[in-house]
PDB file of C-alpha atoms in Angstrom:
ATOM      1  CA  MET A  11       0.000   0.000   0.000  1.00 90.00           C
ATOM      2  CA  ARG A  12       1.396   3.379  -0.982  1.00 95.00           C
ATOM      3  CA  THR A  13       0.604   6.604   0.844  1.00 98.00           C
ATOM      4  CA  ILE A  14      -0.712   8.966  -1.822  1.00 98.00           C
ATOM      5  CA  ALA A  15      -1.422  11.961   0.421  1.00 98.00           C
ATOM      6  CA  HIS A  16      -1.705  13.278   3.968  1.00 98.00           C
ATOM      7  CA  ILE A  17      -4.590  15.222   5.444  1.00 98.00           C
ATOM      8  CA  HIS A  18      -4.003  18.323   7.555  1.00 98.00           C
ATOM      9  CA  THR A  19      -6.578  18.987  10.270  1.00 98.00           C
ATOM     10  CA  ASP A  20      -6.965  20.854  13.563  1.00 97.00           C
ATOM     11  CA  PHE A  21      -6.415  17.718  15.671  1.00 97.00           C
ATOM     12  CA  PRO A  22      -2.791  17.078  16.744  1.00 96.00           C
ATOM     13  CA  GLU A  23      -4.000  14.238  19.009  1.00 94.00           C
ATOM     14  CA  LYS A  24      -6.584  11.455  18.784  1.00 92.00           C
ATOM     15  CA  PHE A  25      -8.650  12.551  21.781  1.00 92.00           C
ATOM     16  CA  GLY A  26     -11.694  14.563  20.764  1.00 93.00           C
ATOM     17  CA  ILE A  27     -11.874  13.495  17.127  1.00 94.00           C
ATOM     18  CA  PRO A  28     -15.447  12.465  16.190  1.00 92.00           C
ATOM     19  CA  ARG A  29     -15.864   8.695  16.017  1.00 87.00           C
ATOM     20  CA  GLN A  30     -17.367   8.876  12.509  1.00 91.00           C
ATOM     21  CA  SER A  31     -17.062  11.203   9.554  1.00 95.00           C
ATOM     22  CA  GLY A  32     -19.842  13.682   8.827  1.00 94.00           C
ATOM     23  CA  LEU A  33     -20.987  14.047  12.442  1.00 92.00           C
ATOM     24  CA  VAL A  34     -19.484  17.538  12.766  1.00 95.00           C
ATOM     25  CA  LYS A  35     -19.751  19.184   9.355  1.00 96.00           C
ATOM     26  CA  GLU A  36     -17.816  22.268  10.495  1.00 96.00           C
ATOM     27  CA  LEU A  37     -14.578  20.306  10.913  1.00 97.00           C
ATOM     28  CA  LYS A  38     -12.369  20.957   7.914  1.00 97.00           C
ATOM     29  CA  GLY A  39      -9.148  19.603   6.495  1.00 98.00           C
ATOM     30  CA  LYS A  40      -6.848  19.852   3.491  1.00 98.00           C
ATOM     31  CA  ILE A  41      -5.534  16.838   1.606  1.00 98.00           C
ATOM     32  CA  ILE A  42      -2.055  17.341   0.172  1.00 98.00           C
ATOM     33  CA  PHE A  43      -0.742  14.756  -2.267  1.00 98.00           C
ATOM     34  CA  GLU A  44       2.707  13.250  -2.157  1.00 98.00           C
ATOM     35  CA  PRO A  45       4.983  14.667  -4.903  1.00 97.00           C
ATOM     36  CA  GLU A  46       4.572  11.751  -7.309  1.00 97.00           C
ATOM     37  CA  TYR A  47       0.753  12.070  -7.207  1.00 97.00           C
ATOM     38  CA  ARG A  48       0.437  15.830  -7.716  1.00 97.00           C
ATOM     39  CA  ASN A  49      -0.426  15.547 -11.383  1.00 96.00           C
ATOM     40  CA  PRO A  50      -3.704  17.480 -11.894  1.00 97.00           C
ATOM     41  CA  GLU A  51      -4.754  14.839 -14.421  1.00 97.00           C
ATOM     42  CA  ALA A  52      -5.135  12.340 -11.546  1.00 97.00           C
ATOM     43  CA  ILE A  53      -8.145  14.271 -10.201  1.00 98.00           C
ATOM     44  CA  ARG A  54      -9.711  15.298 -13.501  1.00 97.00           C
ATOM     45  CA  GLY A  55     -13.505  15.213 -13.011  1.00 98.00           C
ATOM     46  CA  LEU A  56     -13.360  14.941  -9.221  1.00 98.00           C
ATOM     47  CA  ASP A  57     -14.682  18.482  -8.813  1.00 97.00           C
ATOM     48  CA  GLU A  58     -18.011  17.306 -10.223  1.00 98.00           C
ATOM     49  CA  PHE A  59     -18.651  15.322  -7.018  1.00 98.00           C
ATOM     50  CA  THR A  60     -19.756  16.825  -3.707  1.00 98.00           C
ATOM     51  CA  HIS A  61     -18.471  13.973  -1.504  1.00 98.00           C
ATOM     52  CA  ILE A  62     -15.547  11.577  -1.601  1.00 98.00           C
ATOM     53  CA  TRP A  63     -14.436   8.407   0.154  1.00 98.00           C
ATOM     54  CA  LEU A  64     -11.079   8.371   1.913  1.00 98.00           C
ATOM     55  CA  LEU A  65      -9.177   5.171   2.652  1.00 98.00           C
ATOM     56  CA  TRP A  66      -6.557   5.886   5.279  1.00 97.00           C
ATOM     57  CA  GLU A  67      -4.304   4.425   7.950  1.00 95.00           C
ATOM     58  CA  PHE A  68      -4.931   4.342  11.707  1.00 92.00           C
ATOM     59  CA  SER A  69      -1.340   5.515  12.057  1.00 86.00           C
ATOM     60  CA  GLU A  70      -1.509   6.100  15.827  1.00 82.00           C
ATOM     61  CA  SER A  71      -3.422   2.954  16.809  1.00 74.00           C
ATOM     62  CA  HIS A  72      -0.940   0.162  16.203  1.00 72.00           C
ATOM     63  CA  LYS A  73      -1.153  -3.038  18.258  1.00 74.00           C
ATOM     64  CA  GLU A  74       1.037  -6.125  18.052  1.00 76.00           C
ATOM     65  CA  CYS A  75      -1.979  -8.432  17.974  1.00 81.00           C
ATOM     66  CA  TRP A  76      -5.660  -8.124  17.223  1.00 84.00           C
ATOM     67  CA  SER A  77      -8.754  -9.206  19.124  1.00 87.00           C
ATOM     68  CA  ALA A  78     -11.803 -10.952  17.634  1.00 94.00           C
ATOM     69  CA  THR A  79     -14.085  -8.718  19.721  1.00 93.00           C
ATOM     70  CA  VAL A  80     -14.039  -5.043  20.697  1.00 88.00           C
ATOM     71  CA  LYS A  81     -16.034  -2.713  22.936  1.00 85.00           C
ATOM     72  CA  PRO A  82     -17.659   0.089  20.897  1.00 80.00           C
ATOM     73  CA  PRO A  83     -17.557   3.379  22.859  1.00 74.00           C
ATOM     74  CA  ARG A  84     -21.221   4.114  22.222  1.00 71.00           C
ATOM     75  CA  LEU A  85     -22.206   0.858  23.949  1.00 75.00           C
ATOM     76  CA  GLY A  86     -20.649   2.092  27.174  1.00 70.00           C
ATOM     77  CA  GLY A  87     -17.389   0.237  26.749  1.00 70.00           C
ATOM     78  CA  LYS A  88     -18.896  -2.885  28.358  1.00 77.00           C
ATOM     79  CA  ARG A  89     -20.660  -4.790  25.596  1.00 85.00           C
ATOM     80  CA  ARG A  90     -18.514  -6.695  23.100  1.00 90.00           C
ATOM     81  CA  VAL A  91     -19.164  -7.134  19.386  1.00 91.00           C
ATOM     82  CA  GLY A  92     -17.074  -8.709  16.659  1.00 93.00           C
ATOM     83  CA  VAL A  93     -14.252  -6.570  15.316  1.00 92.00           C
ATOM     84  CA  PHE A  94     -15.722  -6.897  11.819  1.00 94.00           C
ATOM     85  CA  ALA A  95     -19.076  -5.661  13.148  1.00 91.00           C
ATOM     86  CA  SER A  96     -17.377  -2.474  14.345  1.00 89.00           C
ATOM     87  CA  ARG A  97     -15.324   0.452  13.142  1.00 87.00           C
ATOM     88  CA  SER A  98     -12.712   0.058  15.841  1.00 86.00           C
ATOM     89  CA  PRO A  99      -9.181   1.199  14.895  1.00 88.00           C
ATOM     90  CA  TYR A 100      -7.775  -1.993  16.425  1.00 86.00           C
ATOM     91  CA  ARG A 101      -8.180  -4.407  13.514  1.00 89.00           C
ATOM     92  CA  PRO A 102      -6.007  -6.903  11.648  1.00 91.00           C
ATOM     93  CA  ASN A 103      -5.325  -4.177   9.085  1.00 92.00           C
ATOM     94  CA  GLY A 104      -5.467  -0.629  10.433  1.00 91.00           C
ATOM     95  CA  ILE A 105      -7.462   0.825   7.545  1.00 94.00           C
ATOM     96  CA  GLY A 106     -10.004   3.597   8.074  1.00 95.00           C
ATOM     97  CA  LEU A 107     -12.870   4.659   5.826  1.00 97.00           C
ATOM     98  CA  SER A 108     -14.419   8.141   5.803  1.00 98.00           C
ATOM     99  CA  CYS A 109     -16.957   9.908   3.634  1.00 98.00           C
ATOM    100  CA  VAL A 110     -16.269  13.650   3.587  1.00 98.00           C
ATOM    101  CA  GLN A 111     -17.620  16.650   1.711  1.00 98.00           C
ATOM    102  CA  LEU A 112     -15.395  17.987  -1.055  1.00 98.00           C
ATOM    103  CA  GLU A 113     -15.775  21.751  -0.713  1.00 98.00           C
ATOM    104  CA  CYS A 114     -13.293  22.785  -3.385  1.00 98.00           C
ATOM    105  CA  ILE A 115      -9.997  21.992  -5.061  1.00 98.00           C
ATOM    106  CA  GLU A 116      -7.232  24.576  -4.775  1.00 98.00           C
ATOM    107  CA  MET A 117      -4.337  24.639  -7.219  1.00 97.00           C
ATOM    108  CA  ASP A 118      -1.082  25.412  -5.426  1.00 96.00           C
ATOM    109  CA  GLU A 119       2.055  26.267  -7.385  1.00 94.00           C
ATOM    110  CA  LYS A 120       4.241  23.988  -5.245  1.00 95.00           C
ATOM    111  CA  LEU A 121       1.801  21.441  -3.802  1.00 97.00           C
ATOM    112  CA  GLY A 122      -0.327  20.863  -6.869  1.00 97.00           C
ATOM    113  CA  PRO A 123      -4.049  20.153  -6.348  1.00 98.00           C
ATOM    114  CA  VAL A 124      -5.155  20.487  -2.711  1.00 98.00           C
ATOM    115  CA  LEU A 125      -8.517  18.986  -1.724  1.00 98.00           C
ATOM    116  CA  CYS A 126     -10.459  21.056   0.816  1.00 98.00           C
ATOM    117  CA  VAL A 127     -12.846  18.792   2.710  1.00 98.00           C
ATOM    118  CA  ALA A 128     -15.359  19.050   5.566  1.00 98.00           C
ATOM    119  CA  GLY A 129     -16.908  16.654   8.077  1.00 98.00           C
ATOM    120  CA  ILE A 130     -13.551  15.043   8.819  1.00 97.00           C
ATOM    121  CA  ASP A 131     -12.751  12.500  11.530  1.00 96.00           C
ATOM    122  CA  LEU A 132      -8.990  12.256  11.044  1.00 97.00           C
ATOM    123  CA  MET A 133      -5.976  13.378  13.009  1.00 96.00           C
ATOM    124  CA  ASP A 134      -3.502  15.836  11.530  1.00 97.00           C
ATOM    125  CA  LYS A 135      -1.034  14.257   9.071  1.00 97.00           C
ATOM    126  CA  THR A 136      -2.997  10.998   8.736  1.00 97.00           C
ATOM    127  CA  PRO A 137      -1.727   9.017   5.714  1.00 97.00           C
ATOM    128  CA  ILE A 138      -4.258   8.618   2.891  1.00 98.00           C
ATOM    129  CA  TYR A 139      -4.138   5.434   0.797  1.00 98.00           C
ATOM    130  CA  ASP A 140      -6.844   6.192  -1.740  1.00 98.00           C
ATOM    131  CA  ILE A 141      -9.577   8.629  -2.758  1.00 98.00           C
ATOM    132  CA  LYS A 142     -12.774   7.646  -4.560  1.00 98.00           C
ATOM    133  CA  PRO A 143     -15.893   9.630  -5.499  1.00 98.00           C
ATOM    134  CA  TYR A 144     -19.065   9.070  -3.494  1.00 98.00           C
ATOM    135  CA  ILE A 145     -21.787   7.891  -5.885  1.00 97.00           C
ATOM    136  CA  PRO A 146     -25.342   8.218  -4.443  1.00 95.00           C
ATOM    137  CA  LEU A 147     -26.829   5.670  -6.846  1.00 95.00           C
ATOM    138  CA  SER A 148     -24.668   2.845  -5.502  1.00 96.00           C
ATOM    139  CA  ASP A 149     -23.354   4.135  -2.175  1.00 96.00           C
ATOM    140  CA  CYS A 150     -26.600   5.350  -0.569  1.00 94.00           C
ATOM    141  CA  HIS A 151     -28.923   2.707   0.909  1.00 93.00           C
ATOM    142  CA  PRO A 152     -31.752   4.385   2.886  1.00 91.00           C
ATOM    143  CA  GLU A 153     -33.335   0.983   3.581  1.00 93.00           C
ATOM    144  CA  ALA A 154     -30.214  -0.377   5.282  1.00 91.00           C
ATOM    145  CA  SER A 155     -30.423  -1.790   8.813  1.00 89.00           C
ATOM    146  CA  GLU A 156     -27.986  -0.113  11.205  1.00 84.00           C
ATOM    147  CA  GLY A 157     -27.617  -2.832  13.828  1.00 84.00           C
ATOM    148  CA  TYR A 158     -26.646  -1.850  17.359  1.00 81.00           C
ATOM    149  CA  THR A 159     -25.750   1.703  16.295  1.00 77.00           C
ATOM    150  CA  ARG A 160     -29.444   2.627  16.282  1.00 76.00           C
ATOM    151  CA  GLU A 161     -29.288   2.470  20.086  1.00 69.00           C
ATOM    152  CA  THR A 162     -26.827   5.321  20.289  1.00 64.00           C
ATOM    153  CA  LYS A 163     -27.346   7.562  17.261  1.00 61.00           C
ATOM    154  CA  LEU A 164     -29.124  10.253  19.305  1.00 65.00           C
ATOM    155  CA  HIS A 165     -26.416  10.446  21.964  1.00 75.00           C
ATOM    156  CA  ARG A 166     -25.420  14.120  22.076  1.00 85.00           C
ATOM    157  CA  LEU A 167     -24.546  16.424  24.925  1.00 93.00           C
ATOM    158  CA  SER A 168     -25.545  20.018  25.555  1.00 96.00           C
ATOM    159  CA  VAL A 169     -22.602  22.432  25.573  1.00 97.00           C
ATOM    160  CA  ASP A 170     -22.184  25.282  28.037  1.00 97.00           C
ATOM    161  CA  PHE A 171     -19.406  27.360  26.462  1.00 97.00           C
ATOM    162  CA  PRO A 172     -19.209  30.831  28.094  1.00 97.00           C
ATOM    163  CA  GLU A 173     -19.102  33.565  25.475  1.00 97.00           C
ATOM    164  CA  GLU A 174     -15.952  35.136  26.916  1.00 96.00           C
ATOM    165  CA  LEU A 175     -14.112  31.827  26.477  1.00 96.00           C
ATOM    166  CA  LEU A 176     -15.581  31.031  23.086  1.00 96.00           C
ATOM    167  CA  CYS A 177     -14.447  34.404  21.783  1.00 95.00           C
ATOM    168  CA  THR A 178     -10.815  33.495  22.459  1.00 94.00           C
ATOM    169  CA  CYS A 179     -11.032  30.952  19.618  1.00 94.00           C
ATOM    170  CA  PRO A 180     -10.926  32.078  15.977  1.00 94.00           C
ATOM    171  CA  GLU A 181     -14.461  32.670  14.744  1.00 95.00           C
ATOM    172  CA  GLU A 182     -14.217  30.080  11.969  1.00 96.00           C
ATOM    173  CA  LYS A 183     -13.253  27.388  14.513  1.00 96.00           C
ATOM    174  CA  ARG A 184     -15.986  27.953  17.096  1.00 96.00           C
ATOM    175  CA  GLN A 185     -18.781  25.821  15.675  1.00 96.00           C
ATOM    176  CA  GLY A 186     -16.295  23.034  15.092  1.00 96.00           C
ATOM    177  CA  ILE A 187     -15.221  22.770  18.727  1.00 97.00           C
ATOM    178  CA  ILE A 188     -18.819  23.057  19.937  1.00 97.00           C
ATOM    179  CA  GLY A 189     -19.758  20.180  17.639  1.00 96.00           C
ATOM    180  CA  VAL A 190     -16.856  18.076  18.895  1.00 96.00           C
ATOM    181  CA  LEU A 191     -17.878  18.593  22.520  1.00 96.00           C
ATOM    182  CA  ALA A 192     -21.526  17.789  21.768  1.00 95.00           C
ATOM    183  CA  GLU A 193     -20.447  14.394  20.371  1.00 90.00           C
ATOM    184  CA  ASP A 194     -19.122  13.443  23.853  1.00 90.00           C
ATOM    185  CA  PRO A 195     -15.386  12.796  23.376  1.00 89.00           C
ATOM    186  CA  ARG A 196     -14.980  11.096  26.750  1.00 87.00           C
ATOM    187  CA  PRO A 197     -13.805   7.482  26.952  1.00 81.00           C
ATOM    188  CA  ALA A 198     -16.875   5.263  27.131  1.00 72.00           C
ATOM    189  CA  TYR A 199     -15.844   3.737  30.424  1.00 66.00           C
ATOM    190  CA  VAL A 200     -15.210   7.047  32.256  1.00 72.00           C
ATOM    191  CA  HIS A 201     -18.188   9.113  33.404  1.00 75.00           C
ATOM    192  CA  ASP A 202     -16.753  10.802  36.475  1.00 83.00           C
ATOM    193  CA  GLU A 203     -18.467  14.174  36.814  1.00 87.00           C
ATOM    194  CA  LYS A 204     -15.504  15.553  38.762  1.00 90.00           C
ATOM    195  CA  ARG A 205     -12.956  14.607  36.139  1.00 93.00           C
ATOM    196  CA  THR A 206     -11.411  17.309  33.952  1.00 95.00           C
ATOM    197  CA  TYR A 207     -10.758  16.712  30.249  1.00 95.00           C
ATOM    198  CA  GLY A 208      -8.794  18.655  27.680  1.00 95.00           C
ATOM    199  CA  ILE A 209      -9.021  18.715  23.882  1.00 96.00           C
ATOM    200  CA  SER A 210      -6.248  20.066  21.676  1.00 96.00           C
ATOM    201  CA  TYR A 211      -7.924  21.742  18.721  1.00 96.00           C
ATOM    202  CA  ALA A 212      -6.747  24.363  16.214  1.00 95.00           C
ATOM    203  CA  GLY A 213      -3.851  25.460  18.419  1.00 95.00           C
ATOM    204  CA  TYR A 214      -5.927  25.726  21.589  1.00 96.00           C
ATOM    205  CA  ASN A 215      -6.451  23.531  24.631  1.00 96.00           C
ATOM    206  CA  VAL A 216     -10.095  23.444  25.695  1.00 97.00           C
ATOM    207  CA  ARG A 217     -10.716  22.127  29.209  1.00 97.00           C
ATOM    208  CA  PHE A 218     -14.112  20.968  30.383  1.00 97.00           C
ATOM    209  CA  GLN A 219     -16.174  18.774  32.693  1.00 96.00           C
ATOM    210  CA  VAL A 220     -19.375  16.843  31.957  1.00 95.00           C
ATOM    211  CA  VAL A 221     -22.223  16.904  34.464  1.00 94.00           C
ATOM    212  CA  LYS A 222     -25.561  15.240  33.705  1.00 89.00           C
ATOM    213  CA  ASP A 223     -25.105  15.287  29.917  1.00 89.00           C
ATOM    214  CA  VAL A 224     -23.960  18.912  29.862  1.00 96.00           C
ATOM    215  CA  VAL A 225     -20.428  19.897  28.838  1.00 96.00           C
ATOM    216  CA  HIS A 226     -19.147  22.800  30.935  1.00 97.00           C
ATOM    217  CA  VAL A 227     -16.121  24.545  29.404  1.00 97.00           C
ATOM    218  CA  PHE A 228     -14.114  26.410  32.022  1.00 97.00           C
ATOM    219  CA  GLU A 229     -10.795  27.204  30.337  1.00 97.00           C
ATOM    220  CA  VAL A 230      -9.411  27.897  26.862  1.00 96.00           C
ATOM    221  CA  GLU A 231      -5.743  28.594  26.330  1.00 95.00           C
ATOM    222  CA  LYS A 232      -3.314  28.557  23.449  1.00 93.00           C
ATOM    223  CA  SER A 233      -1.351  25.334  23.118  1.00 86.00           C
ATOM    224  CA  LEU A 234       2.364  25.524  23.767  1.00 74.00           C
TER     225      LEU A 234
END
């Protein structure tokens, strides 16, 4: 497998990244191709599509061995399902799949075509293996059964983000961090209301606590 590109996002760490693509549409990224794949001809016609599939590597989730079962976070970290019935990063082959919105394609004199995407769920500098167009006719199945995920699809938190703290973040990043917090980034097995968490996002560290399904942000500071 060859790395054809890397994506650049506002997440320097895994913690806080949405567990699926498309959940927070305000999260944006830029896909920059490796030098040998910067030929504009390789993406001819891609701008006619609004969404694309990304095949990528779980580059920060390596394990020496794999387990036949995993504990999906949205099932409370207690119930096990088969690894192939999940989207866990801990799999025999650490390959991720994301469907993101293609907002535009920028032509850079040095970097070649740069894909600007939204609704990302990838860490900064994640290696991309392949890019394919999303085709509604074949890729969309409204009648599909969603299995155990139907139990948790409405799990969202309210966010109490004081205006004076929110204003310390760049305006174009504010809805993104609010969306991330609403998706409940906590580990599934930790629901201690006294525990403090911190998310590194867009050059800032956002610290918060969760009490009765409400995220309370109490500090925002620039990352060192």
